[in-house]
Amino acid sequence: MSVPVAPSSADPKIYGWCPGALRPMMSGDGLVVRIRPPFGRLTSDQAQAVADLSTRFGNGMLDISSRANLQMRGVRPEDHPRLIAALRTLGLVDQDHAAETRRNVLITPFWTAGDRSHRLAADLVARLASATDLVLPGKFGFAVDSGDVPLLRDVAADIRIEGDGANLMVRADGAEAALPVGEDSAAEAALALARWFLAQGGAPEGRGRMHHLIARRGPPPSHDATAPGGPVPPGNTVPPGGTLRPSPGRTAVGTLVALEFGQIPAATLAALGGTGHALRLTPWRMLLVEATACDSPLPRTASSQLPDPLSGPPLPGLILDATDPRLQVIACTGAPGCLQAHAPTRALARDLAPYLPPGTQLHVSGCAKGCAHPKPADVALVATGRDRFDLIRNGRADASPALTSLSAAALRAAPDVLTKDR
Ligand code: SF4
């Protein structure tokens, strides 16, 4: 197996592709192997088996990516073939790398078996599987956001199937207008939009994103309808057309539990799976523990006799309190796990979290690439040296800093610098 390596460098590198299971990426702590469970769901047996594989072949820690994939870290290259064989047995690996790349479909985590979101995602996945001529960029992805309320507008996706009650539309990322579709034609329209993207030169040299193309030339002429907004439930402050930001707690489908920095210890994943409840991955650094216990490929509708999986002693790595300050911080892998990182990130983020005013978001990044949060944050600390951070206000990790060369010790000693204008 030839493994792409992310070289160490002073400047962040843009690779234009993401690791998969069949095409892992070498990082500072071994291979990163990304798993895309069908419909973003792990049965309880799969969760326990993946946890065991992470301990045997990786470093015993797993990440949930911002596109709701599960990422195993620290995998030794010589173990990769055995890991893939085991994942294949579990039904968690595609036939080949091309199929894995195409099946980049994110579905709203609150789907129920046989509902519109589930049917649309199943149709889209099936059509992508047979579209062997469709060679899309490695990061190119689809979102099925067709519940009653839009939830995935803040999540990276190039082609979106969005619902608004009875209405359904296909929208190119970055476009305000959309194409009205029926349920039967939505998946095919999404594939047609992907082909249009390629035909318009959206991916020169195999790289490119839809919003860049839309910014250059706008959407196809047939996309001329107003995109759906979606009703907002009572008590929620999100404006019409906005996106709800879920927080830990009970939902109609199950219980959302957050993970510090989107990371879960294998032992905690195994313990959750051991309760018999299936788990869903979300793009919000949270797991959804299904309300009803089952180990079938699809959720049951009957209620379960199993106890609440979260009623026992707290499991390491889970955040159950929606007011926990750790929910206000975002930090990438940092050093030493990422070869491009100038400094460790997560310990600093954890230590600074209690000093953040409510509602303030802090992003700590190991370099200016800002992969953990490619958007503006209220405050960003970006490592520029082994113990040097630039401070950026209301900007992305690559924006101009307000302060430079702050040490981690200085930040810990005077955390008010984060929110105090100077
Ligand atoms: S932002 Fe963090 S994870 Fe991304 S390349 Fe830089 S150091 Fe690595």
mmCIF file of C-alpha atoms in Angstrom, residues 105-108 116-125 127-128 141-153 157-164 167-173 178-193 223 227-228:
data_model
loop_
_atom_site.group_PDB
_atom_site.id
_atom_site.type_symbol
_atom_site.label_atom_id
_atom_site.label_comp_id
_atom_site.label_asym_id
_atom_site.label_seq_id
_atom_site.Cartn_x
_atom_site.Cartn_y
_atom_site.Cartn_z
ATOM 1 C CA VAL A 105 -23.318 11.453 1.618
ATOM 2 C CA LEU A 106 -24.272 13.127 4.870
ATOM 3 C CA ILE A 107 -27.823 12.606 6.095
ATOM 4 C CA THR A 108 -29.587 14.560 8.828
ATOM 5 C CA ARG A 116 -38.216 10.900 3.361
ATOM 6 C CA SER A 117 -34.614 11.607 4.400
ATOM 7 C CA HIS A 118 -33.867 7.905 4.660
ATOM 8 C CA ARG A 119 -35.449 7.110 1.295
ATOM 9 C CA LEU A 120 -33.640 9.971 -0.423
ATOM 10 C CA ALA A 121 -30.260 9.035 1.052
ATOM 11 C CA ALA A 122 -30.752 5.381 0.088
ATOM 12 C CA ASP A 123 -31.633 6.387 -3.483
ATOM 13 C CA LEU A 124 -28.656 8.742 -3.728
ATOM 14 C CA VAL A 125 -26.204 6.173 -2.348
ATOM 15 C CA ARG A 127 -27.145 5.845 -7.764
ATOM 16 C CA LEU A 128 -23.681 6.956 -6.730
ATOM 17 C CA GLY A 141 -19.855 15.685 -0.819
ATOM 18 C CA PHE A 142 -23.637 15.576 -0.717
ATOM 19 C CA ALA A 143 -26.012 16.481 2.119
ATOM 20 C CA VAL A 144 -29.541 15.163 2.539
ATOM 21 C CA ASP A 145 -31.136 17.827 4.726
ATOM 22 C CA SER A 146 -34.797 17.108 4.098
ATOM 23 C CA GLY A 147 -36.311 17.002 7.555
ATOM 24 C CA ASP A 148 -38.860 19.568 8.693
ATOM 25 C CA VAL A 149 -36.090 21.912 9.836
ATOM 26 C CA PRO A 150 -32.805 22.500 7.984
ATOM 27 C CA LEU A 151 -29.920 21.255 10.105
ATOM 28 C CA LEU A 152 -26.960 20.897 7.777
ATOM 29 C CA ARG A 153 -26.607 24.353 6.235
ATOM 30 C CA ALA A 157 -21.388 19.892 1.314
ATOM 31 C CA ASP A 158 -21.276 20.616 -2.399
ATOM 32 C CA ILE A 159 -24.738 19.453 -3.388
ATOM 33 C CA ARG A 160 -27.670 19.710 -1.030
ATOM 34 C CA ILE A 161 -31.078 18.064 -1.122
ATOM 35 C CA GLU A 162 -33.160 20.284 1.122
ATOM 36 C CA GLY A 163 -36.730 20.028 2.313
ATOM 37 C CA ASP A 164 -39.299 22.557 3.344
ATOM 38 C CA ASN A 167 -41.303 20.972 -0.946
ATOM 39 C CA LEU A 168 -38.017 19.479 -1.982
ATOM 40 C CA MET A 169 -35.113 21.137 -3.775
ATOM 41 C CA VAL A 170 -31.634 20.401 -5.014
ATOM 42 C CA ARG A 171 -29.225 23.263 -4.391
ATOM 43 C CA ALA A 172 -25.641 23.851 -5.390
ATOM 44 C CA ASP A 173 -23.568 24.959 -2.405
ATOM 45 C CA ALA A 178 -32.417 25.906 -6.196
ATOM 46 C CA LEU A 179 -34.103 23.354 -8.450
ATOM 47 C CA PRO A 180 -37.533 22.124 -7.277
ATOM 48 C CA VAL A 181 -37.660 18.314 -7.482
ATOM 49 C CA GLY A 182 -39.946 15.473 -6.569
ATOM 50 C CA GLU A 183 -38.806 12.731 -4.256
ATOM 51 C CA ASP A 184 -38.386 10.340 -7.169
ATOM 52 C CA SER A 185 -36.200 12.757 -9.134
ATOM 53 C CA ALA A 186 -34.107 14.306 -6.337
ATOM 54 C CA ALA A 187 -31.191 11.866 -6.372
ATOM 55 C CA GLU A 188 -30.934 11.887 -10.158
ATOM 56 C CA ALA A 189 -31.019 15.708 -10.141
ATOM 57 C CA ALA A 190 -28.203 15.718 -7.572
ATOM 58 C CA LEU A 191 -26.098 13.502 -9.840
ATOM 59 C CA ALA A 192 -26.921 15.705 -12.833
ATOM 60 C CA LEU A 193 -25.672 18.701 -10.855
ATOM 61 C CA HIS A 223 -32.019 26.454 -10.684
ATOM 62 C CA ALA A 227 -34.399 27.752 -1.673
ATOM 63 C CA PRO A 228 -36.443 26.420 1.247
#
